[in-house]
PDB file of C-alpha atoms in Angstrom:
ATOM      1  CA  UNK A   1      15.065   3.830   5.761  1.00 98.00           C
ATOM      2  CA  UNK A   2      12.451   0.963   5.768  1.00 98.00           C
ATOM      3  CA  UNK A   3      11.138   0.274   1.497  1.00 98.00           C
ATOM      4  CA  UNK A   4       7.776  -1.923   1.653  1.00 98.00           C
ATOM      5  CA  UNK A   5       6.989  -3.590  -1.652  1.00 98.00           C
ATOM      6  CA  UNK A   6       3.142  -4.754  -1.321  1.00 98.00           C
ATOM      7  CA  UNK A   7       1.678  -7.816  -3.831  1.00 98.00           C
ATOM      8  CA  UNK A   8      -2.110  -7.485  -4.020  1.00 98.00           C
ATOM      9  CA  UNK A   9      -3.162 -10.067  -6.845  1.00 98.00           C
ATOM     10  CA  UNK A  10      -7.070  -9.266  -7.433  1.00 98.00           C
ATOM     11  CA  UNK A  11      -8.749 -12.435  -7.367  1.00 97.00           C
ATOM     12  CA  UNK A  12     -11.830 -11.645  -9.233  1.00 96.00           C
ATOM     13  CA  UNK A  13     -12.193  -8.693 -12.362  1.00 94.00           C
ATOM     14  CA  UNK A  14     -15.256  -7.731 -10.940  1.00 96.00           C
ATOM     15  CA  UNK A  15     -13.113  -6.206  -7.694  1.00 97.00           C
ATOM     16  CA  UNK A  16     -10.403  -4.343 -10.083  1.00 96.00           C
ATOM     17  CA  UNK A  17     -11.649  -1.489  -9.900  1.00 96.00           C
ATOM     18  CA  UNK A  18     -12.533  -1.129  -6.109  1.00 97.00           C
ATOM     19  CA  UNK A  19      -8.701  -2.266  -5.303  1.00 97.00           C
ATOM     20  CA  UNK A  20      -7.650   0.634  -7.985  1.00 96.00           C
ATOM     21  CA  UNK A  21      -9.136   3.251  -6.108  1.00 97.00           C
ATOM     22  CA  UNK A  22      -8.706   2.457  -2.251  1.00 98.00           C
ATOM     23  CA  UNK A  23      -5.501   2.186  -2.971  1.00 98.00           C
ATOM     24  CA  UNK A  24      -5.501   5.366  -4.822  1.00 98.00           C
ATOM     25  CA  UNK A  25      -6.445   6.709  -1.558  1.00 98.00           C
ATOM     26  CA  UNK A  26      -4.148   4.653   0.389  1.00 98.00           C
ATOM     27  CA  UNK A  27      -1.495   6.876  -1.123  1.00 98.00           C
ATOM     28  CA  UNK A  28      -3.320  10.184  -1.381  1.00 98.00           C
ATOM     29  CA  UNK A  29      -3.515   9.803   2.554  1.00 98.00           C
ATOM     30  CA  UNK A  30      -0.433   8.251   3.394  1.00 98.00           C
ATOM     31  CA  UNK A  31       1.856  10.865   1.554  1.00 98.00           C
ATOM     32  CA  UNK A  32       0.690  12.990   4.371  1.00 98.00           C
ATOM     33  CA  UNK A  33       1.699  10.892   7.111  1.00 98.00           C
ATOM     34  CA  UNK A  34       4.918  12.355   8.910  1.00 98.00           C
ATOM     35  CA  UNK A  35       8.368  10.334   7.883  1.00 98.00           C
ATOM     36  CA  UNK A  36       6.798   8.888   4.622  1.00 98.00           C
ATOM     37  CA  UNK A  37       9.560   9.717   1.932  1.00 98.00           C
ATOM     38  CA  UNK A  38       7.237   7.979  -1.171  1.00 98.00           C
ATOM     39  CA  UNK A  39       4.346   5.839  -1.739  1.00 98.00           C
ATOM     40  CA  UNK A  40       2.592   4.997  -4.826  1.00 98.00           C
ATOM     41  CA  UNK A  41       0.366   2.302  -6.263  1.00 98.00           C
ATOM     42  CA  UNK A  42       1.173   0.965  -9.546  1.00 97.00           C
ATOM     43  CA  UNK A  43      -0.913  -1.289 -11.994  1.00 93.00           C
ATOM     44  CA  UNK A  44       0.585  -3.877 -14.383  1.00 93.00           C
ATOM     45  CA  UNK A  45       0.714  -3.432 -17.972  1.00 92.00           C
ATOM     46  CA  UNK A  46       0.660  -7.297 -18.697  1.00 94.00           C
ATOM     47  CA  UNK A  47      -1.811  -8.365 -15.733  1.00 92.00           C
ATOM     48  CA  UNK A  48      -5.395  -6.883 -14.918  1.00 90.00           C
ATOM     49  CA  UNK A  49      -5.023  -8.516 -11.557  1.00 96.00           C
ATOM     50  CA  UNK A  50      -1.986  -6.992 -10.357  1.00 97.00           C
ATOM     51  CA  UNK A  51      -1.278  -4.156  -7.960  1.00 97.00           C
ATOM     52  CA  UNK A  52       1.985  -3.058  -6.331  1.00 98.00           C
ATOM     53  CA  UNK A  53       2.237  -0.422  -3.752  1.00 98.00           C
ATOM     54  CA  UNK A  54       5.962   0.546  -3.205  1.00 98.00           C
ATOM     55  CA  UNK A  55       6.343   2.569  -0.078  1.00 98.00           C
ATOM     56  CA  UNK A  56       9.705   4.618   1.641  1.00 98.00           C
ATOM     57  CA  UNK A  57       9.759   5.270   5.118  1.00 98.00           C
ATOM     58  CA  UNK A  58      12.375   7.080   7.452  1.00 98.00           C
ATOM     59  CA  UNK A  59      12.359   4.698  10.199  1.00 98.00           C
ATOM     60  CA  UNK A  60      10.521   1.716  12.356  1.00 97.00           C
ATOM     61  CA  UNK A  61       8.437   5.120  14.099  1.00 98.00           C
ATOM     62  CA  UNK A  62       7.234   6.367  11.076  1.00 98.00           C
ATOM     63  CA  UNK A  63       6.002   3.088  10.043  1.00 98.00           C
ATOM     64  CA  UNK A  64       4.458   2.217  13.027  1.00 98.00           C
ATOM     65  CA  UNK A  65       2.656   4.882  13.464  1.00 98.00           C
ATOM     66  CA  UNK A  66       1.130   5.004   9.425  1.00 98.00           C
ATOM     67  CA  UNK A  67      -0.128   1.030  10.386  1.00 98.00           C
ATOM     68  CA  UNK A  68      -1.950   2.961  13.441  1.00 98.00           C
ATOM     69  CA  UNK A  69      -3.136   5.457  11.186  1.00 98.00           C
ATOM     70  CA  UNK A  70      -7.265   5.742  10.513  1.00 98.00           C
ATOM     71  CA  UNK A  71      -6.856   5.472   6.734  1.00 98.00           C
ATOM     72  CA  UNK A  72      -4.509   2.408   7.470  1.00 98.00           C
ATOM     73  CA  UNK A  73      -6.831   0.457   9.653  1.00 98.00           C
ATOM     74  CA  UNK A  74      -9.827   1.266   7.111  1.00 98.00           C
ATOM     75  CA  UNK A  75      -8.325   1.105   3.167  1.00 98.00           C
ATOM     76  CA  UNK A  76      -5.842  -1.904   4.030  1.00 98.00           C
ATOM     77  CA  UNK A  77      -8.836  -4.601   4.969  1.00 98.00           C
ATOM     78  CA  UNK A  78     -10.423  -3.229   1.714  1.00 98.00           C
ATOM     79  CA  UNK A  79      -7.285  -4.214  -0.246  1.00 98.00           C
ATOM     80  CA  UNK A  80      -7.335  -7.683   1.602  1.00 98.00           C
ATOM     81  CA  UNK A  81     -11.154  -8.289   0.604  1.00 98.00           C
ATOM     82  CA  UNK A  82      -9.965  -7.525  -2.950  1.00 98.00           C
ATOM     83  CA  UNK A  83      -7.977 -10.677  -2.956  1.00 98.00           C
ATOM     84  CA  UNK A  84      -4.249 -11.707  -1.515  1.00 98.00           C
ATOM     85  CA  UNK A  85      -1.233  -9.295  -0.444  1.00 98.00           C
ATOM     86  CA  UNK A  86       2.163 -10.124   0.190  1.00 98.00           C
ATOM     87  CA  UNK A  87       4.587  -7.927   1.016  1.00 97.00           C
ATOM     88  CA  UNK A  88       8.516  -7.598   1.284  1.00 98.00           C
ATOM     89  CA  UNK A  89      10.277  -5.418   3.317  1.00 98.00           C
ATOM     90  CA  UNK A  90      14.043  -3.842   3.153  1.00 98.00           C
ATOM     91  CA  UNK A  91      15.967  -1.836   5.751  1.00 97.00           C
ATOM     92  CA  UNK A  92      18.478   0.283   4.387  1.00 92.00           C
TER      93      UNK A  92
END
C-alpha cells in the first residue's frame, strides 16, 4: 500500500476558502477511483492556512492511474494556485 500525506499551506486568506472546497472535491471524486482505500482533506484547528490531504492507495497502478485521472489533472493545479504543496509518501 502506497499512504500520500499532502502539505498545502494557503498563502493568502482570501484563497481559504477556494482550497477548502476543491479539495473537498478532490476527495468526493477520488474515493471513487478504483484501488483508493481512503482519502480525506483535513483543516487545522490552530492554522487558517493549513490543509492536509492524507490519501491510501493499493499499489503504484492505482496511483498512477488517479494522477491520470480528469478530476486529478483539473482540482490539483487549483490547489497549487492556492499556494505551496508538499507531499510525503510511504510504501508499506
Amino acid at each position: 500500500m502506497i499512504r500520500l500525506n499532502c502539505f498545502l499551506e494557503i498563502s493568502d486568506s482570501s484563497l481559504r476558502e477556494k482550497a477548502i472546497e476543491t479539495a473537498t472535491e478532490l476527495v468526493e471524486l477520488s474515493l471513487k477511483d478504483e484501488g483508493c482505500i481512503s482519502y480525506e482533506a483535513f483543516a487545522s484547528i490552530t492554522s487558517d492556512n493549513h490543509i492536509e490531504i492524507v490519501e491510501t492507495w493499493k499499489d503504484d497502478e492505482s496511483l498512477r492511474c488517479h494522477s491520470e485521472s480528469e478530476h486529478f489533472k483539473r482540482l490539483v493545479p487549483i490547489l497549487h494556485s492556492c499556494g505551496t504543496m508538499t507531499l510525503e509518501k510511504f510504501t508499506f
